[in-house]
Amino acid sequence: GAVVSQHPSRVICKSGTSVKIECRSLDFQATTMFWYRQFPKKSLMLMATSNEGSKATYEQGVEKDKFLINHASLTLSTLTVTSAHPEDSSFYICSATGTIYNEQFFGPGTRLTVL
Amino acid sequence: AQSVSQHNHHVILSEAASLELGCNYSYGGTVNLFWYVQYPGQHLQLLLKYFSGDPLVKGIKGFEAEFIKSKFSFNLRKPSVQWSDTAEYFCAVRQAGTALIFGKGTTLSVSS
């Protein structure tokens, strides 16, 4: 299957700072990327869907000004958590798909801890 | 609203016992169905998927799932579990052009 990477795998930041998480499709063109959030021992909640070159579509209840998503190229999407607070601490997982695929491929996730 | 339901929150089994985890979805129309596994401290891995054709799908590590369209179900099965199957299991559903939606997950604990 196709490979999706995320960087960093772990990040610790102070409250009030911003953190950027990168998601890359390594061997395919990701026309659509998805960002999920997973709380401990909980399921994955879809945060937003982004198509290359377009604005992201956010799920209900997700603050678009807090979770900035950019999908500027066919291999890279970024999620920026702005003015992070301890309640933003979570596991963030990106997923990608391309026109030749009918399934999503997942990155390994990024553990964000906000102190 | 469209949803994915996993009925078993926590399943505890002894090694060699048989496993069946339930999954139901409420989408109409054509769907793609998936089961993922997440081992402790690790990321998601795809166990198996169904797009079309034979409703009985075989995946990795001896898992299989059966799609029953009339019941909107996609239950996961394994004839004989091992201690190493201890993990979180997620059912997920996707319609064309939309994102995967996950069930709440089932924690499987297997004692040796």
XYZ file of C-alpha atoms in Angstrom:
227
model
C 0.000 0.000 0.000
C 0.868 3.648 -0.172
C 2.929 5.270 2.556
C 2.011 8.326 4.593
C 4.421 9.937 7.015
C 3.907 12.459 9.783
C 6.336 14.774 11.486
C 6.962 15.171 14.306
C 5.913 11.949 15.991
C 5.817 13.683 19.365
C 5.748 17.304 20.362
C 5.525 19.047 23.693
C 4.761 22.733 23.786
C 3.816 25.448 26.206
C 0.296 26.756 26.465
C -0.290 29.659 24.097
C 2.213 28.601 21.461
C 1.457 27.219 18.004
C 2.474 23.841 16.710
C 2.693 22.654 13.110
C 2.285 19.004 12.153
C 3.246 17.814 8.682
C 1.679 14.977 6.747
C 3.314 13.669 3.598
C 2.360 11.094 1.025
C 5.660 9.479 0.105
C 4.890 7.488 -3.010
C 1.639 8.805 -4.408
C -0.176 12.024 -5.130
C -2.644 12.729 -2.373
C -5.505 14.642 -3.884
C -7.388 14.498 -0.600
C -6.059 14.486 2.925
C -7.923 14.036 6.165
C -7.068 14.961 9.724
C -8.330 12.949 12.663
C -8.018 13.377 16.392
C -7.876 10.494 18.818
C -8.299 10.849 22.560
C -6.881 8.141 24.872
C -8.823 4.909 24.535
C -11.247 6.601 22.170
C -12.057 6.425 18.517
C -10.788 8.609 15.709
C -12.816 11.733 15.176
C -12.659 13.345 11.758
C -11.614 16.973 12.081
C -11.391 18.121 8.489
C -11.009 17.146 4.875
C -8.742 19.007 2.517
C -8.361 18.818 -1.229
C -5.153 20.010 -2.808
C -5.314 23.703 -3.557
C -8.650 24.230 -1.840
C -9.746 25.343 1.587
C -10.320 22.580 4.088
C -13.803 21.487 5.044
C -14.155 21.250 8.794
C -16.470 18.952 10.694
C -19.064 20.414 12.972
C -17.588 21.554 16.260
C -14.017 21.900 14.984
C -12.688 25.463 15.201
C -11.158 26.312 11.854
C -9.285 29.288 13.279
C -7.685 27.108 15.895
C -6.809 24.165 13.671
C -5.371 25.634 10.488
C -5.053 23.174 7.644
C -3.052 23.784 4.518
C -2.852 21.395 1.564
C -0.655 23.319 -0.795
C 0.778 20.414 -2.756
C -0.168 16.904 -3.779
C 2.224 15.409 -1.250
C 1.991 17.684 1.756
C -0.656 18.844 4.180
C -0.046 20.676 7.424
C -2.112 21.080 10.554
C -1.261 24.030 12.755
C -2.685 24.117 16.251
C -2.756 27.787 17.122
C -2.571 29.135 20.657
C -2.503 25.616 22.005
C -4.050 24.807 25.372
C -3.822 21.669 27.514
C -7.205 20.487 26.231
C -5.687 20.334 22.741
C -3.380 17.576 23.925
C -4.219 14.556 21.829
C -3.083 12.154 19.147
C -3.445 13.673 15.688
C -3.547 11.333 12.724
C -3.532 12.270 9.075
C -4.797 10.164 6.238
C -4.527 10.517 2.497
C -6.006 9.162 -0.663
C -5.414 9.709 -4.335
C -7.388 9.420 -7.522
C -6.123 5.915 -8.192
C -7.113 4.642 -4.780
C -10.462 3.965 -3.180
C -9.146 3.718 0.344
C -7.376 5.991 2.792
C -3.832 5.472 3.982
C -2.912 6.549 7.483
C 0.111 8.204 8.936
C 1.618 7.004 12.208
C 0.198 9.925 14.159
C 1.581 12.804 16.198
C 1.298 12.933 19.967
C 0.773 16.532 21.062
C 1.190 17.456 24.712
C 0.458 21.011 25.756
C 1.802 22.007 29.147
C -27.295 10.902 10.894
C -24.884 8.472 9.360
C -23.070 6.423 11.956
C -21.007 3.350 12.674
C -21.841 1.273 15.733
C -19.613 -1.200 17.468
C -21.635 -3.058 20.050
C -18.876 -4.504 22.146
C -16.933 -1.957 24.139
C -14.575 -4.378 25.871
C -14.216 -8.069 25.125
C -12.178 -10.374 27.326
C -11.228 -13.809 26.025
C -8.886 -16.625 26.811
C -6.388 -17.783 24.243
C -7.856 -20.132 21.626
C -11.367 -18.768 22.124
C -13.302 -17.632 19.085
C -13.912 -13.957 18.464
C -16.718 -12.039 16.864
C -16.920 -8.250 17.019
C -20.061 -6.573 15.806
C -20.233 -3.586 13.489
C -23.330 -1.957 12.043
C -23.622 1.135 9.933
C -26.488 3.381 9.005
C -25.441 4.598 5.571
C -27.624 4.049 2.547
C -26.198 3.239 -0.827
C -22.837 1.798 -1.691
C -20.254 1.710 1.058
C -16.707 0.526 1.515
C -16.089 -1.246 4.811
C -12.913 -1.620 6.818
C -11.559 -3.063 10.016
C -8.466 -1.550 11.577
C -6.407 -2.677 14.532
C -4.360 -0.526 16.862
C -1.900 -2.352 19.109
C -0.894 -0.646 22.348
C 1.284 2.348 21.583
C 1.187 1.767 17.849
C -0.585 3.310 14.919
C -3.519 2.027 12.913
C -3.112 -1.025 10.743
C -5.583 -2.216 8.157
C -6.886 -5.713 8.923
C -9.210 -6.135 5.986
C -11.526 -4.287 3.650
C -14.606 -4.872 1.575
C -15.464 -3.026 -1.617
C -17.536 -5.468 -3.637
C -17.818 -9.110 -4.617
C -17.595 -11.998 -2.166
C -19.117 -10.736 1.091
C -16.766 -12.915 3.115
C -13.468 -11.113 3.283
C -10.244 -12.569 4.589
C -7.619 -10.316 6.084
C -4.285 -10.533 7.778
C -3.459 -12.533 10.898
C -6.325 -14.970 10.419
C -9.120 -12.402 10.644
C -12.157 -12.402 8.423
C -15.321 -10.362 8.150
C -18.692 -10.893 6.560
C -20.704 -8.172 4.893
C -24.431 -8.710 5.279
C -26.099 -5.980 3.292
C -29.605 -6.669 4.584
C -28.401 -6.206 8.140
C -26.045 -3.313 7.413
C -23.424 -5.310 9.248
C -19.738 -6.112 8.835
C -18.747 -8.313 11.749
C -15.164 -9.289 12.390
C -14.276 -12.867 13.287
C -11.313 -15.002 14.226
C -11.639 -18.699 15.052
C -8.890 -18.793 17.662
C -7.418 -15.688 19.264
C -3.906 -15.312 20.576
C -2.488 -13.194 23.370
C -0.884 -11.015 20.682
C -4.346 -10.064 19.387
C -4.828 -7.846 22.428
C -5.541 -4.461 20.866
C -8.162 -1.909 19.965
C -10.305 -2.760 16.953
C -12.080 -0.180 14.849
C -14.744 -0.656 12.222
C -14.878 2.102 9.617
C -17.164 2.943 6.733
C -16.675 5.121 3.709
C -18.854 6.251 0.871
C -17.321 7.350 -2.395
C -15.739 10.760 -2.161
C -16.120 11.063 1.587
C -13.904 10.444 4.589
C -13.729 7.273 6.612
C -15.982 7.361 9.620
C -14.967 5.201 12.550
C -16.907 3.329 15.155
C -16.062 3.891 18.808
C -13.782 0.887 18.887
C -13.661 -2.380 20.802
C -10.940 -3.216 23.254
C -9.954 -6.866 23.048
C -8.045 -8.361 25.960
C -6.747 -11.891 25.526
C -5.384 -13.746 28.517
C -2.792 -16.461 28.091
